[in-house]
Each structure stands twice: as structure tokens, then as C-alpha cells.
């Protein structure tokens, strides 16, 4: 059984039919990437999974067998499906430390929270240096580290990452993708990664889906896609 | 060259600056005349300031509710003055019962605490119900819609109170322990004012502590900053917004008790003017900013109490104290013209 199983996902924005029946699944321990051009519906897909968008009744999104479409976003986090939104969305008026504490909002076991905090600060030493600083004063890369670190504080089983490379210098993109791989390998976190940077995404992922105007048009092994002429022409720009 | 100038500042700007300059000159001239006439002693001025601070403390408590709701929903809750009014009625009925049983006389401190509790519970309940019934269904509506609804809620609550409690003005029971004055050096303070200062100080500290140091406070601040991101942290956004209304209601209820103790009257329309004044205070301090609301409340209270004698009398206006409401709303208009973000408020461009 897939840890995240999406069947027949539709999303409407008023009269616009943004997602037209998507099926995708993510197995435990996998990195799966969803690539596609602007406006294809990648962000919409993640927002529907994490409960920020409503879906019609015949849509099913299940995590480890339990249905997520019927519960609120804040309850979905508590189930271990954690979303790092597009544009990072850190709380800019709070300190770095407070942002990380917000990540652990639903958790009860303070010892485990403390262990996770130590882990996050070791993974991103820059955050350790800037713990007392307001998050709004961080650079883009540091904010992305904070957004991922904050999500790790929620003790995720499945991490939904939306465009972690957006607006970052290439060297920082490398750092961020390295830490994503590390989270997957050493902590066993399942990852669903949405990216415009298809090159990077396909290199770290096990499997990939291609989304075009609300429909999945292609799916399969990520490494195979790297050499697929259609993918190369449309998304790799080589 | 002149056409450039004309494009930067248009005709209305000049008029506005002219009005501002005229008022400033009138204030300086009036103050100068009054002070040089020596009509009031230093002690009298101090008493004006203390009265203003006590009044301002009440404004500050109400203003916090405006500013917190604005901070979290971006909406001006014009029904907030009515939450204050309901709290005063809650305290009034409890005080009547306590007074007739003699408990108020034998145990004043405990009585006041019971009155505060009653007022806070009533105001918070009215606030939470208003949010749940009137505002929550409109959360995704255009900004004008909740604003107009708030005015509707305000009238609904006023006339509900009128229906239940009648249209007359009732006398708030006298607390004998708070009658009389205390002499602190050159300053004469009424005991009721001391009670207002103490209670306001404690409440402000508690609110500051809750908002800045606790988990609940972090949840409120996160929702105020970014509702989606807060939900993704596991914060129940609806519950947090309701809680913010409850906290605002609690502060308004406390303000209601103090108003009752100082001004000794209750009426169904009593929420309207203090509500507008507190709104003015919140705008003066910078709406959305908690420290600003407190500062705005105190400044407004002092301006209102010192102003009439200081500059209105000087420019020869008869019975100037009847114009104190005029001063408050002139302040509101001037801030909106010259510094819409208030004293501590963020520049609006920062948000965009």
C-alpha cells in the first residue's frame, strides 16, 4: 500500500477546472517529483493534499490508508503529512527560534522535539547562528532552510516540498537538494517534490510525474525521464 | 519646473497642510495664552493628566480589542464598543446583587474581582458569538462586507441591550472603598483611579505575556501573519481567531468595569462613543500594533483631558470641556491625513 495515494483529484477555482482528475501515489521511502511548466497545477496538487484547498467528493487522498480529504489542514499536519509551501512562507515577524517552535506546534513529547531541534540545527548550521534573528531578515536561502527545518519540527512521515530551489543561487540549490536527499536517506522521510528545475528534481527522485494543464501526461522512472527526448525538449531545455 | 511641482503635490495637499498649520498655530497660541495667564496651578495640571491617564487606560483596554482583531483579520470590528457595553452591564448586575447583600461593603476587593470576572465572561461570550455567527461566514468576502456587517452587529447588540435592560441610564452601585481621594505628594488621586491604574497595568502585563511568550500567543501571531502557513503548522485557524475575539472581549469587559467604577453609569448606548475613541486610539498608535494601542489610548486620554483647558480656553472658546469629543475626533482626522500608519504602525508599503 502506498503511503500517499491520490485518486481522481479534481480542483476547481470558481469556473476554472485546475486539476482534471489526477492519480498519483508515493511509496514509503521514495522521492517522487512532480514536474511541469508554470500553471500546470503542481502547487495546486500540494495544496489539495495538505488540506488548504477543498476537493469534490469523488476525490480520494489517503495517507497510510486513512482519508485526508475530510479533515482540516491542521489535522493533516498532525498525521505526519507536512507541506513546505511555495515561497517559503516563514513567519517573518517571528524569530528563527520561534518559527522552529511553531513547527512543533502539534507535538506533545518535548524530549523528542528537543532532539529534532538539535538535528535541524546540525543539518542547517546557519540557522543556529541566526536563532534570535527575525526570520524576515534572513536571505532567501536561509529562509528556505528555515522553512524545511520548521517542517522537520513537525516530525513528518511525508514531506511535500514546493519549489525549494525557487529564486536561489545555484550553489544554494545544491545545498538544499543535498539536504533533501539526506533527509530521505538517513531519516527515511518520504518526499513529494514539486519543481520547475526539472534537471535537479529528476536527479534526486526515484520516480516522476509530468503535469500539463491539470492532467498527468507522463509518469515513470526519474532517471529514464532524464534521457527521454520529449522531456528533454519540453523541460530540460537542452 | 512648476509643472513638476504641481504633479507632486496637488491642490488638496496644500489645503490639508494649511489646515494642519492653522490648527498647530491655534494650539500653540492657545497654550501660550492659558499658561501665561496662570489660571491653573501645577497641581491642577497634574490632576488633568492623571484623569486623562485613567480615562486613557480604559481607552487602551478597548483599543487592544480593535487592534488585535485588525491584526488577525484585517477588519475593523465596529461592534467592539458594544462588547464593552455588555461587559459593563454584566458587572452592573453582579454589583447590584453584591451591593444589596452587603458583600460589596464588607469585601470590596473580592467584589471587584467578581465583577471583573462577570464582565469579562459576558464580553468574551458576546465577542465569540459575534465572530462565529456574523464574521466567520464572511471571511472570504470582499473587505467592505465584514465592515458593513460589523456596523450591523453593533446596532443589533445596542438594541438587544435596550430591549433587555431598557433605554434609561442606570446608576452603577457605589463601592464605598473606592470613594474618596489619596494624597500622594502634590498629587491628589481618586481611589477609583488608582484601582483603574492597577487593574489596567496587570491586564496589560498578562496580555503581553500571553501574546509574546505562550504557545497560544505564537499561534495568534502566526495566524495574523499568514493563515495558510499557520494551518500548515497544525494551528486551528478558526479556533485561534475565535480566541483572539475572546481576548479582545476580556479586555473590553475589564474596561467596562472600570468605566462603571469611575463614571458610575450604565446605558445601552454607552459603547458607542468610547468605542469610537478607542478606535481613534488604535489608529493613533498604529492599528495592528499592541503597544501602539496602549500608547494611543493613554495619549488620547491625556489630550482629551488637558486639551480643553490648555488650548481651547486660551483661544477664547467658552465651556471648552464640552468639546473634548471634538478634540478626539480632530486627532483621528489629523492622523488619517498626515500619518495614516499611526505612531508605531508599519508603513503600508511594507505589507505589499
PDB file of C-alpha atoms in Angstrom, chain A residues 3-4 9 15 18-19 31 35 51 58 65 91 94 127 131 152 158 171 186-187 194 197 221 234:
ATOM      1  CA  UNK A   3       1.915   5.790   1.907  1.00  0.00           C
ATOM      2  CA  UNK A   4       0.298   8.572  -0.103  1.00  0.00           C
ATOM      3  CA  UNK A   9      -8.043  14.600  -7.764  1.00  0.00           C
ATOM      4  CA  UNK A  15     -15.277  28.129 -13.061  1.00  0.00           C
ATOM      5  CA  UNK A  18      -7.489  23.483 -12.451  1.00  0.00           C
ATOM      6  CA  UNK A  19      -6.889  19.786 -11.838  1.00  0.00           C
ATOM      7  CA  UNK A  31      11.375  10.574  -3.531  1.00  0.00           C
ATOM      8  CA  UNK A  35       7.395  18.475 -12.811  1.00  0.00           C
ATOM      9  CA  UNK A  51      -5.914  20.418   3.057  1.00  0.00           C
ATOM     10  CA  UNK A  58     -15.256  11.717  -5.542  1.00  0.00           C
ATOM     11  CA  UNK A  65      -4.970   4.053   4.388  1.00  0.00           C
ATOM     12  CA  UNK A  91       6.768  33.948   9.808  1.00  0.00           C
ATOM     13  CA  UNK A  94       8.971  35.930  14.476  1.00  0.00           C
ATOM     14  CA  UNK A 127      20.014  28.645  11.482  1.00  0.00           C
ATOM     15  CA  UNK A 131      18.396  31.739  16.062  1.00  0.00           C
ATOM     16  CA  UNK A 152      11.048  18.820  10.121  1.00  0.00           C
ATOM     17  CA  UNK A 158       5.711  12.529   4.198  1.00  0.00           C
ATOM     18  CA  UNK A 171      25.272  26.780  -5.098  1.00  0.00           C
ATOM     19  CA  UNK A 186      19.046   8.943   6.873  1.00  0.00           C
ATOM     20  CA  UNK A 187      15.630   9.738   8.315  1.00  0.00           C
ATOM     21  CA  UNK A 194       7.374  19.842  -6.930  1.00  0.00           C
ATOM     22  CA  UNK A 197      14.084  22.897 -12.043  1.00  0.00           C
ATOM     23  CA  UNK A 221      11.375   6.202 -13.550  1.00  0.00           C
ATOM     24  CA  UNK A 234       9.893  20.329 -23.022  1.00  0.00           C
TER      25      UNK A 234
END
